Short mmCIF file of N, CA and C in Angstrom, two decimals:
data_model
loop_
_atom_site.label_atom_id
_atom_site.label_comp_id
_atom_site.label_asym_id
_atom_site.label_seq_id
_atom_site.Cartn_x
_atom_site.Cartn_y
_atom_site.Cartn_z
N UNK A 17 -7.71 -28.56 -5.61
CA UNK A 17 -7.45 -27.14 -5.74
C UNK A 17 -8.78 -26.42 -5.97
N UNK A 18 -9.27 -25.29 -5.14
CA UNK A 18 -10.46 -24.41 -5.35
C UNK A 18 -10.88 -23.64 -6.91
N UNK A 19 -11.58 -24.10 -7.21
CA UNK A 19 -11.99 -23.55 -8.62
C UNK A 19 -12.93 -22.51 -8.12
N UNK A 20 -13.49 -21.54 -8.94
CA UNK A 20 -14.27 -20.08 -9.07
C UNK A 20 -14.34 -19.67 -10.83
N UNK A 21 -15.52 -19.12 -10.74
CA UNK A 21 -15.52 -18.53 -12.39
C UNK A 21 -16.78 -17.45 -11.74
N UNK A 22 -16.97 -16.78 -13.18
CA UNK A 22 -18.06 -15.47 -13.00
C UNK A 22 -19.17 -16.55 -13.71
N UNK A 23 -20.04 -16.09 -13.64
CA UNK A 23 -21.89 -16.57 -14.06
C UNK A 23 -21.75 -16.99 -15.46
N UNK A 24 -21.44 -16.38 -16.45
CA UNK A 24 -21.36 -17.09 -17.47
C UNK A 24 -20.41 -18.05 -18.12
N UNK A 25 -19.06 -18.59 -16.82
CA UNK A 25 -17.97 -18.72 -17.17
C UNK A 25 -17.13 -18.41 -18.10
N UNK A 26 -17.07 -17.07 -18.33
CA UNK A 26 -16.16 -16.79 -19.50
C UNK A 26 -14.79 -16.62 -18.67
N UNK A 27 -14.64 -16.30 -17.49
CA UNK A 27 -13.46 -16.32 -16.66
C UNK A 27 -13.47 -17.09 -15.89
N UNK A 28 -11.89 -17.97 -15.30
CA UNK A 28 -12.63 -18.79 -14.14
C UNK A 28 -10.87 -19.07 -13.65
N UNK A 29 -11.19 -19.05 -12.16
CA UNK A 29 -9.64 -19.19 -11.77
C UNK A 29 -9.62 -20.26 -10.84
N UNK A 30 -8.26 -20.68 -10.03
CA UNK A 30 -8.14 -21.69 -9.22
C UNK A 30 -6.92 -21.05 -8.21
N UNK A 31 -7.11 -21.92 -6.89
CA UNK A 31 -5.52 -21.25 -6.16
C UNK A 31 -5.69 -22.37 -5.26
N UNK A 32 -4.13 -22.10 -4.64
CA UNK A 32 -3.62 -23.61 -4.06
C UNK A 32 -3.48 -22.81 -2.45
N UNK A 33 -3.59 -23.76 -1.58
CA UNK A 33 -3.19 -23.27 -0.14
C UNK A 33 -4.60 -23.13 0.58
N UNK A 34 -4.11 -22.94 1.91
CA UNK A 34 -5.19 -22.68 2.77
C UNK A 34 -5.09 -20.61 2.51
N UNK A 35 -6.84 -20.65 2.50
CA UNK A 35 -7.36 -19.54 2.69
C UNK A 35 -6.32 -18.60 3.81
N UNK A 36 -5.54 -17.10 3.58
CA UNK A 36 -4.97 -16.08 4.66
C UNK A 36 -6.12 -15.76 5.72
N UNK A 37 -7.12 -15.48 5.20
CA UNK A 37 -8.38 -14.96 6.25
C UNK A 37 -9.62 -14.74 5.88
N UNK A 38 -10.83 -15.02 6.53
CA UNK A 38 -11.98 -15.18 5.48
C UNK A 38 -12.54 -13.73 6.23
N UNK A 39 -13.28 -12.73 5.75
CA UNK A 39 -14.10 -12.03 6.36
C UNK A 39 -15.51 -11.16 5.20
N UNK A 40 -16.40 -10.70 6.73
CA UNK A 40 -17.04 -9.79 5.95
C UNK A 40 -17.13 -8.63 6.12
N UNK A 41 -17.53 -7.73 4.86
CA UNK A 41 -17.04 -6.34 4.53
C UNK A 41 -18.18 -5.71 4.36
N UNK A 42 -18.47 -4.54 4.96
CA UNK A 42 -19.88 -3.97 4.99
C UNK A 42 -19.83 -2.49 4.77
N UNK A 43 -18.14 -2.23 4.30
CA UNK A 43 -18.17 -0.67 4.02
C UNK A 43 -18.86 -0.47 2.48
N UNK A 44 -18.95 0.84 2.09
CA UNK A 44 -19.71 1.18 1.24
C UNK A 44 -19.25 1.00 -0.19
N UNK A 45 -18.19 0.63 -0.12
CA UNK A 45 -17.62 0.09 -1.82
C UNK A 45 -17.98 -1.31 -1.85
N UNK A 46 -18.02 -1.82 -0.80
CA UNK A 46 -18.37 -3.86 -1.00
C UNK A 46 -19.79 -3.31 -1.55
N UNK A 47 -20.78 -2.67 -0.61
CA UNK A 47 -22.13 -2.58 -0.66
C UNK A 47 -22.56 -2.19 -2.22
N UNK A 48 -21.64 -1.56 -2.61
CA UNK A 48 -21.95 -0.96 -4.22
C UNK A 48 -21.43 -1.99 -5.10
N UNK A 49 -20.71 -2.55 -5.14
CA UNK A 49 -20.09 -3.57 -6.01
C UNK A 49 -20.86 -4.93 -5.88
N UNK A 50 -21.37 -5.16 -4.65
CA UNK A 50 -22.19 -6.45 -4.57
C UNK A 50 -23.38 -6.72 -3.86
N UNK A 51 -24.27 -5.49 -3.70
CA UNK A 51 -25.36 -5.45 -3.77
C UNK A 51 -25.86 -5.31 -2.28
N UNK A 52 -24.86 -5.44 -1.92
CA UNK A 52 -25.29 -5.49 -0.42
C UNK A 52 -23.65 -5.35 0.61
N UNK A 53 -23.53 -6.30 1.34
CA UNK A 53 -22.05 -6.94 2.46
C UNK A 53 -21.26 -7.99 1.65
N UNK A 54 -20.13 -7.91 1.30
CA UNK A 54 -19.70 -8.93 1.00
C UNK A 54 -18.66 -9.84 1.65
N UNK A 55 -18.83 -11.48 1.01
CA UNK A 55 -17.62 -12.52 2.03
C UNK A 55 -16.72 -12.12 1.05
N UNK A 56 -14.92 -12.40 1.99
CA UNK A 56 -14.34 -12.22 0.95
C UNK A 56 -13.24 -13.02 1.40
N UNK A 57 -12.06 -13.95 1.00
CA UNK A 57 -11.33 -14.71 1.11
C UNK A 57 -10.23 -14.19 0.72
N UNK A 58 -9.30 -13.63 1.67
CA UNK A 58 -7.42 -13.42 1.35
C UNK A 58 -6.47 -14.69 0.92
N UNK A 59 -6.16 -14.38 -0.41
CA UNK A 59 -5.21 -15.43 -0.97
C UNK A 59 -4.23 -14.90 -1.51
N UNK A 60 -2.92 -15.31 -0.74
CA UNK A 60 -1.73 -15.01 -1.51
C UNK A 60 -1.46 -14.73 -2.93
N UNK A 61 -1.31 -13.70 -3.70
CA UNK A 61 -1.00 -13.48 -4.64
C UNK A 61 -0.57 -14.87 -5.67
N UNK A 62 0.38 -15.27 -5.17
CA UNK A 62 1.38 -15.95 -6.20
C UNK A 62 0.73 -17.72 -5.91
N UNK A 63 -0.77 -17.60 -4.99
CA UNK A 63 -1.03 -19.19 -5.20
C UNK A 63 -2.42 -19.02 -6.39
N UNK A 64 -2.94 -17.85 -6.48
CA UNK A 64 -4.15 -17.52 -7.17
C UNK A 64 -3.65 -17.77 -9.02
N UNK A 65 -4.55 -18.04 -9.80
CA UNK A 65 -4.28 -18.17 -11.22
C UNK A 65 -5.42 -17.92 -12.19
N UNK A 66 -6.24 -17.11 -13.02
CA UNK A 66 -6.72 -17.17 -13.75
C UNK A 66 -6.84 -18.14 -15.15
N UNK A 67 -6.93 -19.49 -14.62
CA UNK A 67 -7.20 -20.23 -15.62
C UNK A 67 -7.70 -20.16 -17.28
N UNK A 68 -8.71 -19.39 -17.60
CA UNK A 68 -9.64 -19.27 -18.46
C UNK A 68 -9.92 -17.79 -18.52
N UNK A 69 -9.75 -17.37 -20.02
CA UNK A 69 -10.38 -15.51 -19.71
C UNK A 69 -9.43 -14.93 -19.26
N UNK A 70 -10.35 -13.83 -19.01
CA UNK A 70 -9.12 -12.06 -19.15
C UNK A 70 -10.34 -11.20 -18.45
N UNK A 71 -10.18 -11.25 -17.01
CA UNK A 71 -10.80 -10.17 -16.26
C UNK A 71 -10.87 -8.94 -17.23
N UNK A 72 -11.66 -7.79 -16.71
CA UNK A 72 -11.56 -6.38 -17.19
C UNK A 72 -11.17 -6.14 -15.83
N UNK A 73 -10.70 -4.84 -16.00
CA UNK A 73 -10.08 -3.85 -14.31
C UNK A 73 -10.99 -2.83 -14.60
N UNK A 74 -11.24 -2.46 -12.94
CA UNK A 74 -11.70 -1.03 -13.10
C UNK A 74 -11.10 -0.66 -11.44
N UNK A 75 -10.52 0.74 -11.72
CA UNK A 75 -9.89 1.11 -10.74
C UNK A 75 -10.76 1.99 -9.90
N UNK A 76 -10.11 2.25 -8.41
CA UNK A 76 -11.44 3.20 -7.97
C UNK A 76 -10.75 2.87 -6.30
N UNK A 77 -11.20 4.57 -5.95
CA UNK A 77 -10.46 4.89 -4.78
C UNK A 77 -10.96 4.45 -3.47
N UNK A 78 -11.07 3.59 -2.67
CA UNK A 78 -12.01 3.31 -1.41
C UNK A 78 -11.98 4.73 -0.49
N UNK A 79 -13.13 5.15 0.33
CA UNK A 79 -13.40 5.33 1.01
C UNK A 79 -12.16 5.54 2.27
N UNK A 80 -11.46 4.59 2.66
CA UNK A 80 -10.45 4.64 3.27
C UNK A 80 -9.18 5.74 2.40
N UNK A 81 -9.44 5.44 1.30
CA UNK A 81 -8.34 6.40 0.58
C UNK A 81 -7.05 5.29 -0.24
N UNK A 82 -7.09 4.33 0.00
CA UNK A 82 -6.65 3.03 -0.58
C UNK A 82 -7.28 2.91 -1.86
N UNK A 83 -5.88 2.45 -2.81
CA UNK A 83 -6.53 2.10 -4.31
C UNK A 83 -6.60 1.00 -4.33
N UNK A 84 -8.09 0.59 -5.48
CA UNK A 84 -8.25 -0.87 -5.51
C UNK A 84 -8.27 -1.05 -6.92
N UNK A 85 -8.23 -1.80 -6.91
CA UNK A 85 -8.46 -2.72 -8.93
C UNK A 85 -9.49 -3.75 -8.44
N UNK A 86 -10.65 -3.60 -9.36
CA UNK A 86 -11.81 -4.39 -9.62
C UNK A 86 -11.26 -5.58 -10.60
N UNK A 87 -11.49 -6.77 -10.43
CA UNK A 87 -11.20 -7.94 -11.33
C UNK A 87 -12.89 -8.48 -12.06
N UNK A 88 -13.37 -7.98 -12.69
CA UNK A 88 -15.20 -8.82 -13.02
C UNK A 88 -14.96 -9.16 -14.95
N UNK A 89 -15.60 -9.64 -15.11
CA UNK A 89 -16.31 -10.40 -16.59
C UNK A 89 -16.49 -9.44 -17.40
N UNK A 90 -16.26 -8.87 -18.57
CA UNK A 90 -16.67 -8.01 -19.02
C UNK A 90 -18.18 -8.70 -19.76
N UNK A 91 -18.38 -9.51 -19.87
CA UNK A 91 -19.55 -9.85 -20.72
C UNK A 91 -20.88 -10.34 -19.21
N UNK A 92 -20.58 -10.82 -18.09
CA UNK A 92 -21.70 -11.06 -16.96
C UNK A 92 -21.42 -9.87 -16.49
N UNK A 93 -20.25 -9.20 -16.25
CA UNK A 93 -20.37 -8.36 -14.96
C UNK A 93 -20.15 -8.46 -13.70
N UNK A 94 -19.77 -10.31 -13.34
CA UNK A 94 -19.66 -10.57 -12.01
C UNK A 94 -17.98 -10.24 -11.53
N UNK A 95 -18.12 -9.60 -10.39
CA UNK A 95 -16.73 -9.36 -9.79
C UNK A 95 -16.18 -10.64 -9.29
N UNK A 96 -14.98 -10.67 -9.57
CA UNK A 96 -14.04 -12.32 -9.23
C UNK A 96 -13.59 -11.88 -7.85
N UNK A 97 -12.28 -10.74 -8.08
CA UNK A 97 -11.56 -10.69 -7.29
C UNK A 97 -11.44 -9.21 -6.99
N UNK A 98 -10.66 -8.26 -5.90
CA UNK A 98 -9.87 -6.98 -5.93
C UNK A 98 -8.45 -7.22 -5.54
N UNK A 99 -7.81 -6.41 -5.81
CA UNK A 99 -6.53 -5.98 -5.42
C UNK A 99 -6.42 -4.93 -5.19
N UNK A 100 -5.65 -4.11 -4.27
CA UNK A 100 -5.37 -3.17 -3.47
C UNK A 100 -4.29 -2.66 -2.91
N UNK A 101 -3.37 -1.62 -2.74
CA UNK A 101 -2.40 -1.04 -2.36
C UNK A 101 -2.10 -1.03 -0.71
N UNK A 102 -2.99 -1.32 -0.23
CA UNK A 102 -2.78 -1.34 1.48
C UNK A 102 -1.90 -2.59 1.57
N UNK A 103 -1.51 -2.24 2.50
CA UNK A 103 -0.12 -3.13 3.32
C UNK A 103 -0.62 -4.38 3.13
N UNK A 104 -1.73 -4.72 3.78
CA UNK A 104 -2.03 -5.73 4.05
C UNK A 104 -2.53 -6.49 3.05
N UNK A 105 -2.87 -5.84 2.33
CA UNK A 105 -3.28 -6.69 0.44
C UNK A 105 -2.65 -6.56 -0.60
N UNK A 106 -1.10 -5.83 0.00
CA UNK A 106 -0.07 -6.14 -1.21
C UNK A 106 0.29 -7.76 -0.83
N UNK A 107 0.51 -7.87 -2.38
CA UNK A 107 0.75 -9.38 -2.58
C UNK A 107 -0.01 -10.26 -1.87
N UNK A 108 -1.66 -10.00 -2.63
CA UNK A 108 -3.13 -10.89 -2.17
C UNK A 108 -3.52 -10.21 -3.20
N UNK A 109 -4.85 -11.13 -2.87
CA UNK A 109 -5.95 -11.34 -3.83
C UNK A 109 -7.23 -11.35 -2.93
N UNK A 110 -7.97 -10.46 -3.02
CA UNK A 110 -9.19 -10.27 -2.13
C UNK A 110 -10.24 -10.98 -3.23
N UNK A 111 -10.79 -12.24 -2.93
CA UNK A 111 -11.35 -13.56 -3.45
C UNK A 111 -12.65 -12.94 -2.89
N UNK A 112 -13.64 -12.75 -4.20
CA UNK A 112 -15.38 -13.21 -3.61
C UNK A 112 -15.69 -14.28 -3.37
N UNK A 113 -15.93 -14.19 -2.58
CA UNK A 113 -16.02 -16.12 -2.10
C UNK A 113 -17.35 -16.74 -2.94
N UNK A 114 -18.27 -15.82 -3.04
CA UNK A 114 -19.28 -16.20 -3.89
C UNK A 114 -19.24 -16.67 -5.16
N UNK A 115 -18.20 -16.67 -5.54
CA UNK A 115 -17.54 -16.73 -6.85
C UNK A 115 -16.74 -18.65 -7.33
N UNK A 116 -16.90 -19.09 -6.08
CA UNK A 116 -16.24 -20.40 -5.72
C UNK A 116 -17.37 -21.47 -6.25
N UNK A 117 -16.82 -22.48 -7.13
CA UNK A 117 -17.55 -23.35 -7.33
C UNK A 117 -18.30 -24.07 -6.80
N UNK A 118 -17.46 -24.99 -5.75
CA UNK A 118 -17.83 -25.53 -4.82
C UNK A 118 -19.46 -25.54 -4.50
N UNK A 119 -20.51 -26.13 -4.30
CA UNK A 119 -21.69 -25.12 -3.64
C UNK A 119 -21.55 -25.07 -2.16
N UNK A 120 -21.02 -25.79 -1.96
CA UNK A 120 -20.97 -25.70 -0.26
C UNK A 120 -19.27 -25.06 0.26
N UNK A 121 -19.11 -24.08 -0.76
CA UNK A 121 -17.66 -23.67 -0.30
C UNK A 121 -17.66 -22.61 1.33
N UNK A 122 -18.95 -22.06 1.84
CA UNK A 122 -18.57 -21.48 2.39
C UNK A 122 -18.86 -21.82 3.86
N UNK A 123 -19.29 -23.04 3.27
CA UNK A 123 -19.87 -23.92 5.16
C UNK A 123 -18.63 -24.06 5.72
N UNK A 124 -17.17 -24.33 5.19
CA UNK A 124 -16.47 -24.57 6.05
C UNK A 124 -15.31 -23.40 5.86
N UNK A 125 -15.90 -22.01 5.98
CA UNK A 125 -15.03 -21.06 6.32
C UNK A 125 -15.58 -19.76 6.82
N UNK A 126 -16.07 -19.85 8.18
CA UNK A 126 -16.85 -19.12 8.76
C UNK A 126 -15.46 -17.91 9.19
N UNK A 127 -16.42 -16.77 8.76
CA UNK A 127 -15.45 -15.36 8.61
C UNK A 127 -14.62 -15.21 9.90
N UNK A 128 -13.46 -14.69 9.92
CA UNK A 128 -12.31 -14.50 10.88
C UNK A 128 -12.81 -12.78 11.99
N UNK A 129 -13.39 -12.22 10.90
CA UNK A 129 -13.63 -10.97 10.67
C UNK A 129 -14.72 -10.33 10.06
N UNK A 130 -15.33 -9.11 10.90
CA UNK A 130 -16.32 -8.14 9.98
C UNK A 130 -15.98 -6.93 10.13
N UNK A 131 -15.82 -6.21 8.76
CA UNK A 131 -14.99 -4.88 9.00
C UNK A 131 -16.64 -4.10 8.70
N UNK A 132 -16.17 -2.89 9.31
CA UNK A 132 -17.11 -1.92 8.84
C UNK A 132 -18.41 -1.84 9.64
N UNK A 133 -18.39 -2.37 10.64
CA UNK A 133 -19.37 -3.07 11.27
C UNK A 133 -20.44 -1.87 11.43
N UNK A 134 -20.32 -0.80 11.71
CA UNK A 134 -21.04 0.62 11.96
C UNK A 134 -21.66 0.63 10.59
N UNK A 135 -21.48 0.12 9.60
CA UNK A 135 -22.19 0.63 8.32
C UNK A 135 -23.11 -1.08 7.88
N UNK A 136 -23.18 -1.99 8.68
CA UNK A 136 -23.49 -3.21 8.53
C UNK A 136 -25.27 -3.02 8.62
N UNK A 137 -25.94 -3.74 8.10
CA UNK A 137 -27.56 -2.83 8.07
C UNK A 137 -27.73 -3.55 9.36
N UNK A 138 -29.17 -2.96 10.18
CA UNK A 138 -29.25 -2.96 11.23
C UNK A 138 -29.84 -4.25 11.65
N UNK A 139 -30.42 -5.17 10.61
CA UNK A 139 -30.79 -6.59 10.62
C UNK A 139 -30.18 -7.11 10.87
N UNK A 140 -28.91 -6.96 10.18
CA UNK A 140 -27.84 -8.55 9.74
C UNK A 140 -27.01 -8.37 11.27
N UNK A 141 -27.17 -9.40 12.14
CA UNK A 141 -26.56 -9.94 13.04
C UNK A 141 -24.85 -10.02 13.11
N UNK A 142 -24.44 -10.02 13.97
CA UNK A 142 -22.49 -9.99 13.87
C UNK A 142 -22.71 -11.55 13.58
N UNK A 143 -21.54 -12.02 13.13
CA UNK A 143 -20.81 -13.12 13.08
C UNK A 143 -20.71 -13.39 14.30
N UNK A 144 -21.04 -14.51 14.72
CA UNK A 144 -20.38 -15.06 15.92
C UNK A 144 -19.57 -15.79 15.63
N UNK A 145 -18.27 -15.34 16.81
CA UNK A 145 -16.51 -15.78 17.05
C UNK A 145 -15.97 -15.01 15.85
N UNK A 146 -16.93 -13.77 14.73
CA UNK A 146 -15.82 -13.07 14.35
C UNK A 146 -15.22 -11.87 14.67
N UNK A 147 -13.95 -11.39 14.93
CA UNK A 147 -13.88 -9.72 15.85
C UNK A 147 -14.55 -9.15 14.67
N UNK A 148 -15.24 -7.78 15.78
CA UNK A 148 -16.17 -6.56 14.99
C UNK A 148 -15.44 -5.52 15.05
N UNK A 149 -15.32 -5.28 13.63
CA UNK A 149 -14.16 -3.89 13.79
C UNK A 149 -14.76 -3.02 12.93
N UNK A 150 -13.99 -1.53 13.23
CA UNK A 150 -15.19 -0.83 12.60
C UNK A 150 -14.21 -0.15 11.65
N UNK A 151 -12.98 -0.55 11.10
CA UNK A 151 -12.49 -0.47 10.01
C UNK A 151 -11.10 -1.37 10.13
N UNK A 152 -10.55 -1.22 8.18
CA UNK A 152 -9.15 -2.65 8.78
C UNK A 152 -8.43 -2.68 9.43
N UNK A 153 -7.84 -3.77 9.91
CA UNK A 153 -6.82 -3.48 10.95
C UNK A 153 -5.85 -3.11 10.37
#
């Protein structure tokens, strides 16, 4: 089963199942929350579990106009997870993948998807074999 915690492990969760969809996100709330584009891993709600700890929330309106809930550490600061009101992320868990124990968790889940692609900096290359969309589907 996939383990994840924030930097200082004061939180740390696990979930069962294969990954819903891996992608990357390059609109301007990933970019503010994680410093840059972020990977992010769709997991069914009800396979995800917070093992250890007690996220803090912080709520906050995307860009799209969709509400999200921030899941991070109150003592590191590192973001775990979001949740979100859009169709497509009721009942999910939008997983930082960076957040995964594993060290080699992300060699074998090359993104499905890159949203936002128009706001992606002009360096960073597309994903190859992922569709480029220039917002969610």
């Amino acid at each position: 089963m996939p383990t994840g915690s924030c930097l200082c492990n004061s939180v740390k969760y696990q979930y069962k199942g294969e990954v819903i969809t891996t992608a990357v996100c390059h609109c301007k709330t990933c970019q503010k929350f994680s410093g840059g584009s972020s990977v992010n891993f769709l997991i069914p709600h009800d396979h995800f579990r917070i093992t250890s700890g007690k996220p803090k929330e912080f709520n906050h309106t995307h860009e799209t106009g969709m509400h999200m809930t921030m899941h991070f550490c109150d003592n590191c600061g590192v973001m775990l997870y979001k949740t979100a009101d859009r169709k497509e992320f009721q009942d999910a868990v939008v997983l930082l993948a960076g957040t995964l124990d594993e060290p080699n968790a992300l060699d074998s889940a090359a993104p499905d998807a890159e949203f936002f692609v128009g706001e992606r900096a002009k360096w960073w290359r597309p994903v190859e074999g992922a569709k480029q969309l220039e917002a969610f589907t």
